[in-house]
Coordinates of N, CA and C in Angstrom, one line a residue:
M921 N -48.5 -20.8 56.0 CA -48.2 -21.4 57.3 C -48.2 -20.3 58.4
S922 N -48.7 -20.6 59.6 CA -48.8 -19.7 60.7 C -47.4 -19.6 61.3
D923 N -47.2 -18.4 61.9 CA -45.9 -18.2 62.7 C -46.1 -18.6 64.2
A924 N -47.3 -19.0 64.6 CA -47.6 -19.4 65.9 C -46.9 -20.8 66.2
P925 N -46.4 -20.9 67.4 CA -45.8 -22.2 67.8 C -46.8 -23.4 67.5
Q926 N -46.3 -24.5 67.0 CA -47.1 -25.6 66.7 C -46.4 -26.9 67.0
V927 N -47.1 -27.9 67.5 CA -46.4 -29.2 67.7 C -46.1 -29.8 66.4
G928 N -44.9 -30.4 66.4 CA -44.5 -31.1 65.2 C -44.6 -32.6 65.5
I929 N -44.7 -33.4 64.4 CA -44.9 -34.9 64.6 C -43.8 -35.6 63.8
V930 N -43.2 -36.5 64.4 CA -42.2 -37.4 63.7 C -42.7 -38.8 63.8
L931 N -42.7 -39.5 62.7 CA -43.2 -40.9 62.6 C -42.0 -41.7 62.3
V932 N -41.6 -42.6 63.2 CA -40.4 -43.4 63.1 C -40.8 -44.9 62.8
S933 N -40.4 -45.4 61.7 CA -40.7 -46.8 61.3 C -39.4 -47.4 60.9
H934 N -39.3 -48.7 61.0 CA -38.2 -49.5 60.5 C -38.1 -49.5 58.9
S935 N -39.2 -49.0 58.3 CA -39.3 -48.9 56.8 C -39.5 -47.5 56.4
G936 N -38.7 -47.0 55.5 CA -38.9 -45.7 54.9 C -40.3 -45.5 54.3
P937 N -40.6 -46.5 53.4 CA -41.9 -46.4 52.7 C -43.1 -46.4 53.7
V938 N -43.0 -47.2 54.8 CA -44.1 -47.3 55.8 C -44.2 -45.9 56.5
A939 N -43.1 -45.3 56.9 CA -43.2 -44.0 57.6 C -43.7 -43.0 56.7
E940 N -43.3 -42.9 55.4 CA -43.8 -42.0 54.4 C -45.3 -42.1 54.2
S941 N -45.7 -43.4 54.1 CA -47.2 -43.6 53.8 C -48.0 -43.2 54.9
V942 N -47.6 -43.5 56.2 CA -48.4 -43.1 57.3 C -48.4 -41.6 57.5
A943 N -47.3 -41.0 57.2 CA -47.3 -39.5 57.2 C -48.3 -38.9 56.2
E944 N -48.3 -39.5 54.9 CA -49.2 -39.1 53.9 C -50.6 -39.3 54.3
L945 N -50.9 -40.4 54.9 CA -52.3 -40.7 55.3 C -52.7 -39.7 56.4
A946 N -51.9 -39.5 57.4 CA -52.2 -38.6 58.5 C -52.4 -37.2 58.0
R947 N -51.6 -36.7 57.1 CA -51.7 -35.4 56.5 C -53.1 -35.3 55.8
G948 N -53.3 -36.3 55.0 CA -54.6 -36.3 54.2 C -55.8 -36.3 55.0
L949 N -55.8 -37.0 56.1 CA -57.0 -37.1 57.0 C -57.1 -35.8 57.8
A950 N -56.1 -35.1 58.0 CA -56.1 -33.9 58.8 C -56.3 -32.6 57.9
A951 N -56.4 -32.8 56.7 CA -56.6 -31.7 55.7 C -57.8 -30.9 56.0
G952 N -57.7 -29.6 55.6 CA -58.8 -28.7 55.8 C -58.4 -27.4 56.4
G953 N -57.1 -27.1 56.3 CA -56.6 -25.9 56.8 C -55.1 -26.1 56.9
V954 N -54.5 -25.4 57.9 CA -53.0 -25.6 58.1 C -52.8 -26.9 58.8
T955 N -52.0 -27.7 58.2 CA -51.7 -29.0 58.7 C -50.4 -28.9 59.5
A956 N -50.3 -29.5 60.7 CA -49.1 -29.6 61.5 C -48.0 -30.1 60.7
P957 N -46.8 -29.7 61.1 CA -45.6 -30.3 60.4 C -45.4 -31.7 60.8
V958 N -45.2 -32.6 59.8 CA -45.1 -34.0 59.9 C -43.8 -34.4 59.1
A959 N -43.0 -35.3 59.8 CA -41.8 -35.8 59.0 C -41.7 -37.3 59.3
A960 N -41.4 -38.0 58.3 CA -41.1 -39.5 58.4 C -39.6 -39.7 58.6
A961 N -39.3 -40.6 59.5 CA -37.9 -41.0 59.7 C -37.9 -42.6 59.7
G962 N -37.9 -43.1 58.5 CA -38.0 -44.5 58.3 C -36.8 -45.1 57.8
G963 N -36.4 -46.3 58.3 CA -35.3 -47.1 57.8 C -34.0 -46.5 58.1
L964 N -33.0 -46.9 57.3 CA -31.6 -46.5 57.5 C -31.3 -45.5 56.4
P965 N -30.2 -44.7 56.6 CA -29.8 -43.8 55.5 C -29.6 -44.4 54.2
N966 N -29.2 -45.7 54.1 CA -28.9 -46.3 52.8 C -30.2 -46.9 52.2
G967 N -31.3 -46.7 52.9 CA -32.6 -47.3 52.4 C -33.0 -48.6 53.0
G968 N -32.1 -49.2 53.7 CA -32.4 -50.5 54.3 C -33.4 -50.4 55.5
L969 N -33.8 -51.6 56.0 CA -34.7 -51.6 57.1 C -33.9 -51.4 58.4
G970 N -34.5 -50.7 59.3 CA -33.8 -50.4 60.6 C -34.2 -49.0 61.2
T971 N -33.5 -48.6 62.2 CA -33.8 -47.3 62.8 C -32.6 -46.5 62.9
S972 N -32.7 -45.2 62.5 CA -31.5 -44.3 62.4 C -31.7 -43.1 63.3
A973 N -30.8 -42.9 64.3 CA -30.9 -41.7 65.1 C -30.6 -40.5 64.3
E974 N -29.8 -40.6 63.3 CA -29.5 -39.5 62.4 C -30.7 -39.0 61.7
L975 N -31.5 -40.0 61.1 CA -32.7 -39.6 60.4 C -33.8 -39.1 61.3
I976 N -33.9 -39.6 62.5 CA -34.8 -39.2 63.5 C -34.5 -37.7 63.9
G977 N -33.2 -37.5 64.2 CA -32.8 -36.1 64.6 C -33.1 -35.1 63.6
R978 N -32.8 -35.5 62.3 CA -33.0 -34.5 61.2 C -34.5 -34.3 61.0
A979 N -35.4 -35.3 61.1 CA -36.8 -35.2 61.0 C -37.4 -34.3 62.1
A980 N -36.9 -34.5 63.3 CA -37.4 -33.7 64.5 C -37.0 -32.3 64.3
A981 N -35.8 -32.0 63.9 CA -35.4 -30.6 63.7 C -36.2 -29.9 62.6
S982 N -36.6 -30.7 61.6 CA -37.4 -30.1 60.5 C -38.8 -29.8 60.8
V983 N -39.4 -30.4 61.9 CA -40.8 -30.1 62.3 C -40.9 -29.3 63.5
D984 N -39.8 -28.9 64.1 CA -39.8 -28.1 65.4 C -40.3 -26.7 65.1
R985 N -41.4 -26.4 65.6 CA -42.0 -25.0 65.5 C -42.2 -24.4 66.8
G986 N -41.4 -24.9 67.9 CA -41.4 -24.2 69.1 C -42.4 -24.7 70.2
A987 N -43.3 -25.6 69.8 CA -44.3 -26.1 70.8 C -44.1 -27.6 71.2
G988 N -43.0 -28.1 70.8 CA -42.7 -29.5 71.1 C -42.8 -30.4 69.9
V989 N -42.2 -31.6 70.0 CA -42.2 -32.6 69.0 C -42.7 -33.9 69.6
A990 N -43.8 -34.4 69.0 CA -44.3 -35.7 69.4 C -43.7 -36.8 68.4
V991 N -43.1 -37.8 69.0 CA -42.4 -38.8 68.2 C -43.2 -40.1 68.4
L992 N -43.7 -40.7 67.3 CA -44.4 -42.0 67.4 C -43.6 -43.0 66.7
V993 N -43.5 -44.2 67.2 CA -42.7 -45.2 66.7 C -43.4 -46.5 66.4
D994 N -42.8 -47.4 65.5 CA -43.6 -48.6 65.2 C -43.2 -49.8 66.1
L995 N -41.9 -50.1 66.2 CA -41.5 -51.3 66.9 C -40.3 -51.1 67.9
G996 N -40.0 -52.1 68.7 CA -39.1 -52.1 69.8 C -37.8 -51.3 69.7
S997 N -37.0 -51.6 68.6 CA -35.7 -50.8 68.6 C -35.9 -49.4 68.3
A998 N -37.0 -49.0 67.6 CA -37.3 -47.6 67.4 C -37.5 -46.9 68.8
V999 N -38.2 -47.6 69.7 CA -38.5 -47.1 71.0 C -37.2 -46.9 71.7
L1000 N -36.3 -47.9 71.7 CA -35.0 -47.8 72.3 C -34.2 -46.7 71.8
T1001 N -34.2 -46.5 70.5 CA -33.4 -45.4 69.8 C -33.9 -44.1 70.3
V1002 N -35.2 -43.9 70.3 CA -35.7 -42.6 70.7 C -35.5 -42.3 72.2
K1003 N -35.7 -43.4 73.0 CA -35.4 -43.2 74.4 C -33.9 -42.8 74.7
A1004 N -33.0 -43.4 73.9 CA -31.6 -43.0 74.1 C -31.4 -41.6 73.6
M1005 N -32.0 -41.2 72.6 CA -31.9 -39.8 72.1 C -32.4 -38.8 73.1
L1006 N -33.5 -39.1 73.7 CA -34.1 -38.3 74.8 C -33.2 -38.2 76.0
A1007 N -32.6 -39.3 76.4 CA -31.7 -39.4 77.5 C -30.5 -38.5 77.3
E1008 N -30.0 -38.4 76.1 CA -28.8 -37.6 75.8 C -29.1 -36.1 76.0
G1009 N -30.4 -35.7 75.8 CA -30.8 -34.4 76.1 C -30.5 -33.3 75.1
D1010 N -29.7 -33.6 74.1 CA -29.4 -32.6 73.1 C -29.6 -33.1 71.6
E1011 N -30.1 -34.3 71.5 CA -30.3 -34.9 70.1 C -31.6 -34.6 69.5
L1012 N -32.6 -34.2 70.3 CA -33.9 -33.9 69.9 C -34.3 -32.5 70.4
P1013 N -35.2 -31.8 69.7 CA -35.6 -30.4 70.1 C -36.2 -30.5 71.5
E1014 N -36.1 -29.3 72.2 CA -36.6 -29.2 73.5 C -38.1 -29.5 73.5
N1015 N -38.6 -30.2 74.6 CA -39.9 -30.6 74.7 C -40.4 -31.6 73.7
S1016 N -39.4 -32.5 73.3 CA -39.8 -33.7 72.5 C -40.2 -34.8 73.4
R1017 N -41.2 -35.6 72.9 CA -41.7 -36.7 73.7 C -41.9 -37.9 72.9
L1018 N -41.6 -39.0 73.4 CA -41.9 -40.3 72.9 C -43.3 -40.6 73.3
V1019 N -44.2 -40.8 72.3 CA -45.6 -41.0 72.5 C -46.0 -42.5 72.4
D1020 N -46.6 -43.0 73.5 CA -47.0 -44.4 73.5 C -48.4 -44.4 72.9
A1021 N -48.4 -44.9 71.6 CA -49.6 -44.9 70.8 C -49.5 -45.9 69.7
P1022 N -50.6 -46.4 69.2 CA -50.6 -47.2 68.0 C -50.0 -46.4 66.8
F1023 N -49.3 -46.9 65.9 CA -48.5 -46.2 64.9 C -49.5 -45.4 64.0
V1024 N -50.4 -46.1 63.3 CA -51.2 -45.5 62.3 C -52.3 -44.6 62.9
E1025 N -53.1 -45.2 63.8 CA -54.2 -44.5 64.4 C -53.7 -43.3 65.3
G1026 N -52.6 -43.6 66.0 CA -52.0 -42.5 66.8 C -51.5 -41.4 66.0
A1027 N -50.9 -41.7 64.8 CA -50.3 -40.7 63.9 C -51.5 -39.8 63.4
V1028 N -52.6 -40.4 63.0 CA -53.7 -39.6 62.5 C -54.2 -38.7 63.7
A1029 N -54.4 -39.3 64.8 CA -54.9 -38.5 66.0 C -54.0 -37.3 66.3
A1030 N -52.7 -37.6 66.3 CA -51.7 -36.6 66.7 C -51.7 -35.5 65.7
V1031 N -51.7 -35.8 64.4 CA -51.7 -34.8 63.4 C -53.0 -33.9 63.4
V1032 N -54.1 -34.6 63.5 CA -55.4 -33.8 63.6 C -55.3 -32.9 64.8
T1033 N -54.9 -33.4 66.0 CA -54.9 -32.5 67.2 C -53.9 -31.4 67.1
A1034 N -52.7 -31.7 66.6 CA -51.7 -30.6 66.4 C -52.1 -29.6 65.4
S1035 N -52.8 -30.1 64.3 CA -53.3 -29.2 63.3 C -54.3 -28.2 63.8
S1036 N -55.1 -28.7 64.8 CA -56.2 -27.8 65.3 C -55.6 -26.9 66.5
G1037 N -54.3 -26.9 66.7 CA -53.7 -26.1 67.7 C -53.5 -26.7 69.0
G1038 N -53.7 -28.0 69.2 CA -53.4 -28.6 70.4 C -52.0 -28.5 70.9
D1039 N -51.8 -28.4 72.2 CA -50.4 -28.4 72.7 C -49.8 -29.8 72.8
I1040 N -48.6 -29.9 73.2 CA -47.9 -31.2 73.2 C -48.7 -32.2 74.1
A1041 N -49.2 -31.8 75.2 CA -49.9 -32.7 76.1 C -51.2 -33.2 75.4
A1042 N -51.9 -32.3 74.7 CA -53.1 -32.7 74.0 C -52.8 -33.7 72.9
V1043 N -51.7 -33.4 72.2 CA -51.3 -34.3 71.1 C -51.0 -35.7 71.6
E1044 N -50.2 -35.7 72.7 CA -49.8 -37.0 73.3 C -51.1 -37.7 73.7
A1045 N -52.0 -37.0 74.4 CA -53.2 -37.7 74.9 C -54.1 -38.2 73.8
A1046 N -54.3 -37.4 72.7 CA -55.1 -37.9 71.6 C -54.5 -39.1 70.9
A1047 N -53.2 -39.1 70.7 CA -52.5 -40.2 70.1 C -52.6 -41.5 71.0
S1048 N -52.4 -41.3 72.3 CA -52.5 -42.5 73.2 C -53.9 -43.0 73.3
E1049 N -54.9 -42.1 73.2 CA -56.3 -42.6 73.3 C -56.6 -43.5 72.1
A1050 N -55.8 -43.4 71.0 CA -56.1 -44.3 69.9 C -56.0 -45.8 70.2
Y1051 N -55.4 -46.1 71.3 CA -55.4 -47.5 71.7 C -56.8 -48.0 72.0
G1052 N -57.7 -47.1 72.3 CA -59.1 -47.5 72.6 C -60.0 -47.6 71.4
Y1053 N -59.5 -47.3 70.2 CA -60.4 -47.3 69.0 C -60.8 -48.7 68.8
R1054 N -62.1 -49.0 68.7 CA -62.6 -50.3 68.5 C -62.9 -50.5 67.0
K1055 N -62.7 -51.7 66.5 CA -63.0 -51.9 65.1 C -64.1 -52.9 64.9
T1056 N -64.7 -53.3 66.0 CA -65.9 -54.2 65.9 C -67.0 -53.6 66.7

């Protein structure tokens, strides 16, 4: 792994298995060199469905490499939890951002962009652009 600052990615889902699976998919599709740090923060600490600020904070700290942390979320209360954490100012690493993006496609775009050395703005833009991916 490089010592250069790199954007970290946190994937927040109401389900631990969903977050882990999307992280695995994004890592796999970004393979081919050094992959950006990615952490899943899914469900509750006891394994149930929900959103946990504790798990999100731990995941963000684990991927912080000094270039910011992009946080992608699946559903409404995950958005609210991350917004509250950002508002507190000290619960997430410096330069953490809630990224408005589709969860799966955005995660892949974010990890690919971060893995190629993109800064936090480029990672956010790539993930957000995934809204435009057409399937027909």
